[in-house]
Short mmCIF file of N, CA and C in Angstrom, two decimals:
data_model
loop_
_atom_site.label_atom_id
_atom_site.label_comp_id
_atom_site.label_asym_id
_atom_site.label_seq_id
_atom_site.Cartn_x
_atom_site.Cartn_y
_atom_site.Cartn_z
N MET A 871 3.25 12.68 7.40
CA MET A 871 3.44 11.26 7.59
C MET A 871 4.94 10.96 7.54
N ASP A 872 5.38 10.10 8.38
CA ASP A 872 6.78 9.70 8.45
C ASP A 872 7.14 8.84 7.23
N ASP A 873 8.26 9.18 6.54
CA ASP A 873 8.70 8.45 5.34
C ASP A 873 8.93 6.97 5.62
N ARG A 874 9.54 6.65 6.76
CA ARG A 874 9.84 5.26 7.09
C ARG A 874 8.55 4.47 7.28
N LEU A 875 7.55 5.07 7.93
CA LEU A 875 6.26 4.42 8.14
C LEU A 875 5.63 4.09 6.79
N PHE A 876 5.67 5.05 5.86
CA PHE A 876 5.10 4.83 4.52
C PHE A 876 5.83 3.68 3.81
N ARG A 877 7.17 3.70 3.84
CA ARG A 877 7.95 2.62 3.21
C ARG A 877 7.62 1.27 3.83
N ASP A 878 7.53 1.21 5.14
CA ASP A 878 7.19 -0.03 5.83
C ASP A 878 5.81 -0.53 5.42
N ALA A 879 4.86 0.39 5.33
CA ALA A 879 3.49 0.02 4.94
C ALA A 879 3.47 -0.54 3.51
N MET A 880 4.19 0.09 2.59
CA MET A 880 4.23 -0.39 1.21
C MET A 880 4.95 -1.73 1.11
N GLY A 881 5.89 -1.98 2.01
CA GLY A 881 6.61 -3.25 2.04
C GLY A 881 5.75 -4.42 2.48
N LYS A 882 4.56 -4.14 3.01
CA LYS A 882 3.64 -5.21 3.42
C LYS A 882 2.87 -5.78 2.24
N PHE A 883 3.07 -5.20 1.05
CA PHE A 883 2.47 -5.75 -0.16
C PHE A 883 3.50 -6.67 -0.80
N ALA A 884 3.26 -7.97 -0.76
CA ALA A 884 4.18 -8.93 -1.35
C ALA A 884 4.20 -8.76 -2.87
N THR A 885 5.41 -8.72 -3.43
CA THR A 885 5.54 -8.55 -4.88
C THR A 885 6.51 -9.58 -5.44
N GLY A 886 6.43 -9.74 -6.74
CA GLY A 886 7.48 -10.44 -7.45
C GLY A 886 8.66 -9.50 -7.57
N VAL A 887 9.77 -10.00 -8.07
CA VAL A 887 10.96 -9.18 -8.25
C VAL A 887 11.28 -9.15 -9.74
N THR A 888 11.49 -7.94 -10.26
CA THR A 888 11.84 -7.80 -11.67
C THR A 888 13.18 -7.12 -11.83
N VAL A 889 13.80 -7.39 -12.95
CA VAL A 889 14.95 -6.60 -13.40
C VAL A 889 14.52 -5.97 -14.71
N LEU A 890 14.65 -4.65 -14.78
CA LEU A 890 14.34 -3.90 -15.99
C LEU A 890 15.64 -3.69 -16.75
N LEU A 891 15.60 -3.88 -18.06
CA LEU A 891 16.79 -3.69 -18.89
C LEU A 891 16.47 -2.82 -20.09
N THR A 892 17.47 -2.11 -20.57
CA THR A 892 17.37 -1.37 -21.82
C THR A 892 18.76 -1.37 -22.44
N GLU A 893 18.82 -0.91 -23.68
CA GLU A 893 20.11 -0.86 -24.37
C GLU A 893 20.29 0.52 -25.00
N ASN A 894 21.47 1.09 -24.79
CA ASN A 894 21.84 2.37 -25.38
C ASN A 894 23.22 2.23 -26.00
N GLU A 895 23.33 2.56 -27.26
CA GLU A 895 24.61 2.54 -27.97
C GLU A 895 25.36 1.22 -27.75
N GLY A 896 24.63 0.11 -27.83
CA GLY A 896 25.23 -1.21 -27.71
C GLY A 896 25.55 -1.65 -26.30
N GLU A 897 25.21 -0.83 -25.29
CA GLU A 897 25.50 -1.18 -23.90
C GLU A 897 24.19 -1.45 -23.15
N THR A 898 24.20 -2.54 -22.37
CA THR A 898 23.01 -2.92 -21.59
C THR A 898 23.03 -2.23 -20.24
N HIS A 899 21.88 -1.68 -19.85
CA HIS A 899 21.71 -1.02 -18.55
C HIS A 899 20.50 -1.65 -17.86
N GLY A 900 20.55 -1.75 -16.53
CA GLY A 900 19.44 -2.37 -15.84
C GLY A 900 19.30 -1.91 -14.41
N MET A 901 18.16 -2.27 -13.83
CA MET A 901 17.89 -1.99 -12.42
C MET A 901 16.87 -2.99 -11.90
N THR A 902 16.96 -3.28 -10.61
CA THR A 902 15.98 -4.11 -9.94
C THR A 902 14.80 -3.24 -9.56
N ALA A 903 13.59 -3.77 -9.76
CA ALA A 903 12.39 -2.98 -9.46
C ALA A 903 11.22 -3.88 -9.10
N ASN A 904 10.35 -3.38 -8.23
CA ASN A 904 9.08 -4.07 -8.03
C ASN A 904 7.92 -3.16 -8.42
N GLY A 905 8.23 -1.97 -8.97
CA GLY A 905 7.21 -1.07 -9.49
C GLY A 905 6.85 -1.44 -10.91
N PHE A 906 6.04 -2.49 -11.05
CA PHE A 906 5.66 -3.04 -12.35
C PHE A 906 4.23 -3.55 -12.25
N MET A 907 3.45 -3.34 -13.32
CA MET A 907 2.10 -3.90 -13.35
C MET A 907 1.57 -3.97 -14.76
N SER A 908 0.61 -4.84 -14.97
CA SER A 908 -0.13 -4.92 -16.21
C SER A 908 -1.13 -3.78 -16.23
N VAL A 909 -1.31 -3.15 -17.39
CA VAL A 909 -2.23 -2.02 -17.52
C VAL A 909 -3.44 -2.36 -18.37
N SER A 910 -3.22 -3.06 -19.49
CA SER A 910 -4.29 -3.29 -20.45
C SER A 910 -4.05 -4.59 -21.20
N LEU A 911 -5.15 -5.27 -21.54
CA LEU A 911 -5.06 -6.47 -22.37
C LEU A 911 -5.20 -6.15 -23.85
N ASP A 912 -5.94 -5.08 -24.18
CA ASP A 912 -6.16 -4.72 -25.57
C ASP A 912 -6.09 -3.21 -25.74
N PRO A 913 -4.93 -2.68 -26.12
CA PRO A 913 -3.71 -3.40 -26.49
C PRO A 913 -2.97 -3.87 -25.23
N GLU A 914 -1.99 -4.75 -25.42
CA GLU A 914 -1.20 -5.27 -24.31
C GLU A 914 -0.23 -4.18 -23.84
N LEU A 915 -0.47 -3.66 -22.63
CA LEU A 915 0.35 -2.59 -22.07
C LEU A 915 0.78 -2.95 -20.65
N VAL A 916 2.01 -2.57 -20.30
CA VAL A 916 2.51 -2.72 -18.94
C VAL A 916 3.12 -1.40 -18.49
N LEU A 917 3.28 -1.25 -17.18
CA LEU A 917 3.81 -0.02 -16.60
C LEU A 917 5.00 -0.34 -15.72
N ILE A 918 6.05 0.50 -15.83
CA ILE A 918 7.16 0.45 -14.88
C ILE A 918 7.27 1.83 -14.24
N SER A 919 7.73 1.86 -13.02
CA SER A 919 7.88 3.10 -12.25
C SER A 919 9.34 3.25 -11.86
N ILE A 920 9.96 4.36 -12.30
CA ILE A 920 11.39 4.58 -12.07
C ILE A 920 11.60 5.86 -11.26
N GLY A 921 12.32 5.74 -10.16
CA GLY A 921 12.64 6.89 -9.32
C GLY A 921 13.55 7.88 -10.04
N HIS A 922 13.37 9.15 -9.76
CA HIS A 922 14.13 10.19 -10.44
C HIS A 922 15.62 10.18 -10.12
N ARG A 923 16.04 9.50 -9.07
CA ARG A 923 17.47 9.41 -8.77
C ARG A 923 18.14 8.21 -9.44
N ALA A 924 17.36 7.34 -10.05
CA ALA A 924 17.91 6.14 -10.69
C ALA A 924 18.57 6.49 -12.02
N LYS A 925 19.77 5.98 -12.23
CA LYS A 925 20.49 6.19 -13.50
C LYS A 925 19.72 5.59 -14.67
N PHE A 926 18.96 4.54 -14.40
CA PHE A 926 18.20 3.85 -15.44
C PHE A 926 17.17 4.77 -16.09
N LEU A 927 16.67 5.75 -15.36
CA LEU A 927 15.64 6.67 -15.88
C LEU A 927 16.09 7.32 -17.18
N GLU A 928 17.28 7.88 -17.19
CA GLU A 928 17.79 8.54 -18.38
C GLU A 928 17.97 7.55 -19.53
N LYS A 929 18.41 6.34 -19.21
CA LYS A 929 18.66 5.33 -20.24
C LYS A 929 17.39 4.92 -20.95
N VAL A 930 16.33 4.66 -20.21
CA VAL A 930 15.07 4.26 -20.84
C VAL A 930 14.38 5.45 -21.50
N SER A 931 14.58 6.64 -20.96
CA SER A 931 14.03 7.86 -21.60
C SER A 931 14.63 8.06 -22.98
N GLN A 932 15.91 7.72 -23.13
CA GLN A 932 16.59 7.86 -24.42
C GLN A 932 16.24 6.74 -25.39
N SER A 933 16.24 5.50 -24.90
CA SER A 933 16.04 4.35 -25.80
C SER A 933 14.58 4.18 -26.22
N LYS A 934 13.65 4.56 -25.34
CA LYS A 934 12.21 4.38 -25.57
C LYS A 934 11.82 2.91 -25.68
N LYS A 935 12.66 2.04 -25.12
CA LYS A 935 12.38 0.61 -25.10
C LYS A 935 12.89 0.03 -23.79
N TYR A 936 12.27 -1.04 -23.33
CA TYR A 936 12.75 -1.72 -22.13
C TYR A 936 12.25 -3.15 -22.11
N THR A 937 12.91 -3.96 -21.28
CA THR A 937 12.39 -5.30 -21.02
C THR A 937 12.13 -5.44 -19.52
N VAL A 938 11.15 -6.25 -19.20
CA VAL A 938 10.83 -6.62 -17.83
C VAL A 938 11.15 -8.09 -17.70
N ASN A 939 11.98 -8.43 -16.72
CA ASN A 939 12.38 -9.80 -16.47
C ASN A 939 11.88 -10.19 -15.09
N ILE A 940 10.86 -11.03 -15.04
CA ILE A 940 10.32 -11.49 -13.75
C ILE A 940 11.20 -12.65 -13.29
N LEU A 941 11.84 -12.47 -12.13
CA LEU A 941 12.85 -13.41 -11.68
C LEU A 941 12.28 -14.69 -11.09
N ALA A 942 13.00 -15.78 -11.36
CA ALA A 942 12.69 -17.08 -10.77
C ALA A 942 13.29 -17.15 -9.37
N GLU A 943 12.82 -18.10 -8.57
CA GLU A 943 13.24 -18.20 -7.18
C GLU A 943 14.75 -18.41 -7.00
N ASP A 944 15.44 -18.90 -8.04
CA ASP A 944 16.88 -19.12 -7.95
C ASP A 944 17.69 -17.96 -8.54
N GLN A 945 17.05 -16.80 -8.75
CA GLN A 945 17.73 -15.67 -9.39
C GLN A 945 17.90 -14.45 -8.49
N GLU A 946 17.95 -14.67 -7.19
CA GLU A 946 18.18 -13.56 -6.26
C GLU A 946 19.47 -12.82 -6.60
N HIS A 947 20.48 -13.54 -7.09
CA HIS A 947 21.76 -12.91 -7.46
C HIS A 947 21.56 -11.83 -8.53
N TYR A 948 20.62 -12.03 -9.47
CA TYR A 948 20.34 -10.99 -10.47
C TYR A 948 19.73 -9.77 -9.80
N SER A 949 18.81 -9.99 -8.87
CA SER A 949 18.19 -8.87 -8.16
C SER A 949 19.24 -8.05 -7.44
N ARG A 950 20.12 -8.72 -6.73
CA ARG A 950 21.19 -8.02 -6.00
C ARG A 950 22.16 -7.31 -6.95
N HIS A 951 22.51 -7.98 -8.04
CA HIS A 951 23.43 -7.39 -9.02
C HIS A 951 22.90 -6.05 -9.55
N PHE A 952 21.64 -6.04 -9.96
CA PHE A 952 21.08 -4.84 -10.56
C PHE A 952 20.57 -3.84 -9.51
N ALA A 953 20.71 -4.20 -8.24
CA ALA A 953 20.45 -3.26 -7.14
C ALA A 953 21.76 -2.65 -6.66
N GLY A 954 22.86 -2.92 -7.38
CA GLY A 954 24.14 -2.30 -7.06
C GLY A 954 25.11 -3.15 -6.28
N LYS A 955 24.83 -4.46 -6.18
CA LYS A 955 25.73 -5.36 -5.45
C LYS A 955 26.20 -6.46 -6.41
N PRO A 956 27.10 -6.11 -7.36
CA PRO A 956 27.54 -7.08 -8.37
C PRO A 956 28.10 -8.36 -7.76
N GLY A 957 27.81 -9.44 -8.46
CA GLY A 957 28.29 -10.75 -8.01
C GLY A 957 28.57 -11.62 -9.21
N LYS A 958 27.79 -12.71 -9.33
CA LYS A 958 27.92 -13.64 -10.45
C LYS A 958 27.80 -12.92 -11.79
N ALA A 959 28.38 -13.53 -12.82
CA ALA A 959 28.26 -12.99 -14.17
C ALA A 959 26.79 -13.01 -14.61
N VAL A 960 26.42 -12.04 -15.40
CA VAL A 960 25.05 -11.93 -15.90
C VAL A 960 24.98 -12.56 -17.28
N GLU A 961 23.98 -13.45 -17.46
CA GLU A 961 23.78 -14.09 -18.75
C GLU A 961 22.58 -13.47 -19.45
N PHE A 962 22.87 -12.78 -20.57
CA PHE A 962 21.82 -12.14 -21.35
C PHE A 962 21.42 -12.99 -22.54
N GLU A 963 20.18 -12.87 -22.93
CA GLU A 963 19.65 -13.38 -24.19
C GLU A 963 19.04 -12.16 -24.87
N THR A 964 18.41 -12.36 -26.02
CA THR A 964 17.70 -11.25 -26.65
C THR A 964 16.27 -11.66 -26.95
N LEU A 965 15.42 -10.67 -26.91
CA LEU A 965 14.00 -10.83 -27.26
C LEU A 965 13.62 -9.54 -27.96
N ALA A 966 13.13 -9.63 -29.17
CA ALA A 966 12.78 -8.44 -29.97
C ALA A 966 13.97 -7.47 -30.04
N GLU A 967 15.17 -8.05 -30.18
CA GLU A 967 16.42 -7.29 -30.29
C GLU A 967 16.76 -6.47 -29.05
N LEU A 968 16.20 -6.86 -27.90
CA LEU A 968 16.48 -6.21 -26.63
C LEU A 968 17.05 -7.23 -25.66
N PRO A 969 17.88 -6.78 -24.70
CA PRO A 969 18.45 -7.73 -23.74
C PRO A 969 17.42 -8.21 -22.73
N VAL A 970 17.50 -9.51 -22.41
CA VAL A 970 16.68 -10.12 -21.36
C VAL A 970 17.59 -11.04 -20.56
N LEU A 971 17.15 -11.41 -19.36
CA LEU A 971 17.94 -12.29 -18.50
C LEU A 971 17.60 -13.75 -18.75
N LYS A 972 18.64 -14.52 -18.99
CA LYS A 972 18.48 -15.95 -19.21
C LYS A 972 17.87 -16.59 -17.97
N GLY A 973 16.83 -17.39 -18.17
CA GLY A 973 16.21 -18.13 -17.08
C GLY A 973 15.12 -17.40 -16.32
N ALA A 974 14.84 -16.14 -16.66
CA ALA A 974 13.74 -15.43 -16.00
C ALA A 974 12.43 -16.15 -16.31
N ILE A 975 11.49 -16.15 -15.37
CA ILE A 975 10.24 -16.88 -15.63
C ILE A 975 9.37 -16.17 -16.67
N THR A 976 9.54 -14.87 -16.78
CA THR A 976 8.87 -14.11 -17.84
C THR A 976 9.82 -13.04 -18.33
N GLN A 977 9.92 -12.92 -19.65
CA GLN A 977 10.69 -11.87 -20.30
C GLN A 977 9.70 -11.11 -21.18
N ILE A 978 9.62 -9.80 -21.00
CA ILE A 978 8.65 -8.98 -21.73
C ILE A 978 9.40 -7.83 -22.41
N ALA A 979 9.29 -7.73 -23.73
CA ALA A 979 9.92 -6.65 -24.49
C ALA A 979 8.87 -5.59 -24.80
N CYS A 980 9.22 -4.32 -24.53
CA CYS A 980 8.25 -3.22 -24.66
C CYS A 980 8.82 -2.02 -25.40
N GLU A 981 7.93 -1.30 -26.05
CA GLU A 981 8.24 0.02 -26.61
C GLU A 981 7.44 1.04 -25.82
N VAL A 982 8.10 2.10 -25.38
CA VAL A 982 7.43 3.13 -24.59
C VAL A 982 6.39 3.86 -25.45
N VAL A 983 5.15 3.92 -24.95
CA VAL A 983 4.10 4.66 -25.65
C VAL A 983 3.72 5.94 -24.92
N SER A 984 4.04 6.01 -23.62
CA SER A 984 3.82 7.27 -22.90
C SER A 984 4.63 7.29 -21.61
N GLU A 985 4.91 8.51 -21.14
CA GLU A 985 5.63 8.75 -19.90
C GLU A 985 4.82 9.72 -19.06
N HIS A 986 4.77 9.48 -17.76
CA HIS A 986 4.03 10.35 -16.85
C HIS A 986 4.89 10.61 -15.61
N VAL A 987 5.18 11.86 -15.33
CA VAL A 987 5.91 12.21 -14.12
C VAL A 987 4.90 12.34 -13.00
N GLU A 988 5.11 11.56 -11.95
CA GLU A 988 4.23 11.58 -10.78
C GLU A 988 5.11 11.56 -9.53
N GLY A 989 5.07 12.65 -8.75
CA GLY A 989 5.89 12.73 -7.55
C GLY A 989 7.36 12.61 -7.91
N ASP A 990 8.06 11.71 -7.22
CA ASP A 990 9.50 11.54 -7.46
C ASP A 990 9.81 10.36 -8.39
N HIS A 991 8.82 9.94 -9.19
CA HIS A 991 8.99 8.84 -10.14
C HIS A 991 8.45 9.23 -11.51
N THR A 992 8.94 8.53 -12.53
CA THR A 992 8.36 8.61 -13.87
C THR A 992 7.78 7.24 -14.18
N LEU A 993 6.53 7.25 -14.65
CA LEU A 993 5.85 6.03 -15.04
C LEU A 993 5.97 5.87 -16.55
N PHE A 994 6.44 4.72 -16.99
CA PHE A 994 6.57 4.44 -18.41
C PHE A 994 5.55 3.37 -18.79
N ILE A 995 4.64 3.72 -19.68
CA ILE A 995 3.69 2.76 -20.21
C ILE A 995 4.35 2.15 -21.45
N GLY A 996 4.43 0.83 -21.48
CA GLY A 996 5.07 0.15 -22.60
C GLY A 996 4.12 -0.77 -23.32
N LYS A 997 4.15 -0.70 -24.66
CA LYS A 997 3.39 -1.65 -25.49
C LYS A 997 4.23 -2.91 -25.59
N VAL A 998 3.64 -4.05 -25.24
CA VAL A 998 4.34 -5.33 -25.30
C VAL A 998 4.49 -5.74 -26.76
N VAL A 999 5.75 -5.93 -27.19
CA VAL A 999 6.01 -6.33 -28.57
C VAL A 999 6.37 -7.82 -28.67
N ASP A 1000 6.79 -8.41 -27.56
CA ASP A 1000 7.07 -9.84 -27.54
C ASP A 1000 7.21 -10.28 -26.08
N LEU A 1001 7.02 -11.58 -25.84
CA LEU A 1001 7.24 -12.11 -24.50
C LEU A 1001 7.57 -13.58 -24.57
N ARG A 1002 8.18 -14.06 -23.50
CA ARG A 1002 8.58 -15.46 -23.39
C ARG A 1002 8.36 -15.90 -21.94
N LEU A 1003 7.85 -17.12 -21.75
CA LEU A 1003 7.55 -17.65 -20.41
C LEU A 1003 8.29 -18.95 -20.15
N GLU A 1004 8.61 -19.19 -18.86
CA GLU A 1004 9.14 -20.48 -18.41
C GLU A 1004 8.30 -20.91 -17.21
N ASP A 1005 8.17 -22.20 -17.02
CA ASP A 1005 7.37 -22.73 -15.91
C ASP A 1005 8.27 -22.95 -14.70
N LYS A 1006 8.41 -21.91 -13.88
CA LYS A 1006 9.22 -21.95 -12.66
C LYS A 1006 8.49 -21.17 -11.58
N ASP A 1007 8.93 -21.33 -10.34
CA ASP A 1007 8.37 -20.52 -9.25
C ASP A 1007 9.10 -19.18 -9.18
N PRO A 1008 8.38 -18.12 -8.73
CA PRO A 1008 8.95 -16.77 -8.70
C PRO A 1008 9.76 -16.50 -7.43
N LEU A 1009 10.63 -15.51 -7.55
CA LEU A 1009 11.28 -14.90 -6.39
C LEU A 1009 10.32 -13.83 -5.88
N LEU A 1010 10.10 -13.79 -4.58
CA LEU A 1010 9.17 -12.82 -3.99
C LEU A 1010 9.91 -11.88 -3.05
N PHE A 1011 9.29 -10.73 -2.79
CA PHE A 1011 9.84 -9.75 -1.86
C PHE A 1011 8.72 -9.29 -0.95
N PHE A 1012 8.98 -9.36 0.37
CA PHE A 1012 7.97 -8.95 1.35
C PHE A 1012 8.67 -8.44 2.59
N SER A 1013 8.27 -7.27 3.03
CA SER A 1013 8.76 -6.69 4.27
C SER A 1013 10.29 -6.62 4.32
N GLY A 1014 10.87 -6.24 3.17
CA GLY A 1014 12.32 -6.04 3.11
C GLY A 1014 13.15 -7.29 2.95
N LYS A 1015 12.51 -8.45 2.69
CA LYS A 1015 13.25 -9.70 2.57
C LYS A 1015 12.78 -10.49 1.35
N TYR A 1016 13.73 -11.25 0.77
CA TYR A 1016 13.38 -12.16 -0.30
C TYR A 1016 12.64 -13.35 0.29
N ARG A 1017 11.68 -13.85 -0.46
CA ARG A 1017 10.87 -14.99 -0.02
C ARG A 1017 10.67 -15.95 -1.19
N HIS A 1018 10.23 -17.16 -0.86
CA HIS A 1018 9.90 -18.15 -1.88
C HIS A 1018 8.43 -18.52 -1.73
N LEU A 1019 7.85 -18.94 -2.81
CA LEU A 1019 6.45 -19.30 -2.85
C LEU A 1019 6.23 -20.66 -2.20
N THR A 1020 5.21 -20.75 -1.38
CA THR A 1020 4.77 -22.06 -0.88
C THR A 1020 3.27 -22.14 -1.11
N GLU A 1021 2.84 -23.33 -1.43
CA GLU A 1021 1.43 -23.53 -1.70
C GLU A 1021 0.67 -23.66 -0.40
N VAL A 1022 -0.48 -23.01 -0.34
CA VAL A 1022 -1.34 -23.08 0.84
C VAL A 1022 -2.30 -24.24 0.67
N GLU A 1023 -2.35 -25.09 1.67
CA GLU A 1023 -3.29 -26.21 1.63
C GLU A 1023 -4.71 -25.65 1.81
N THR A 1024 -5.59 -26.00 0.89
CA THR A 1024 -6.97 -25.55 0.98
C THR A 1024 -7.76 -26.54 1.82
N VAL A 1025 -8.44 -26.01 2.80
CA VAL A 1025 -9.27 -26.85 3.68
C VAL A 1025 -10.62 -27.06 3.00
N LYS A 1026 -10.98 -28.32 2.84
CA LYS A 1026 -12.28 -28.65 2.21
C LYS A 1026 -13.32 -28.75 3.31
N SER A 1027 -14.46 -28.10 3.06
CA SER A 1027 -15.52 -28.17 4.08
C SER A 1027 -16.71 -28.92 3.59
#
């Protein structure tokens, strides 16, 4: 199967945009990712998927902790910054003594409970130790482009 075809096919799944953060020796490290999902309600577990070429992989492997920041529609600059295109200054807050992005619609602090190497990625299962929510619309990603949420009018029959 052609790699580009596979990437294009996976891009047809609309996702939210997250920035993953961790801290090592007092320094914050992060990356933009859409490889994130809820795994379990009891206990509360989430999963992140990190490519083996990402510098963030080593950082979270060492710290055994991470945060997931689900970006609001006005936070595309954070997505670009942590994808390697620095721009505006980054405003951090803390949650459970871990860095989170100010204004994210959801901030989730996790402790790694297991790691699984699958293909060219490592999956980190994290136990949620704290979270914070804001009532905002999300930043979305579909077919290689950022998108905003619009409500679909429901037709009554």
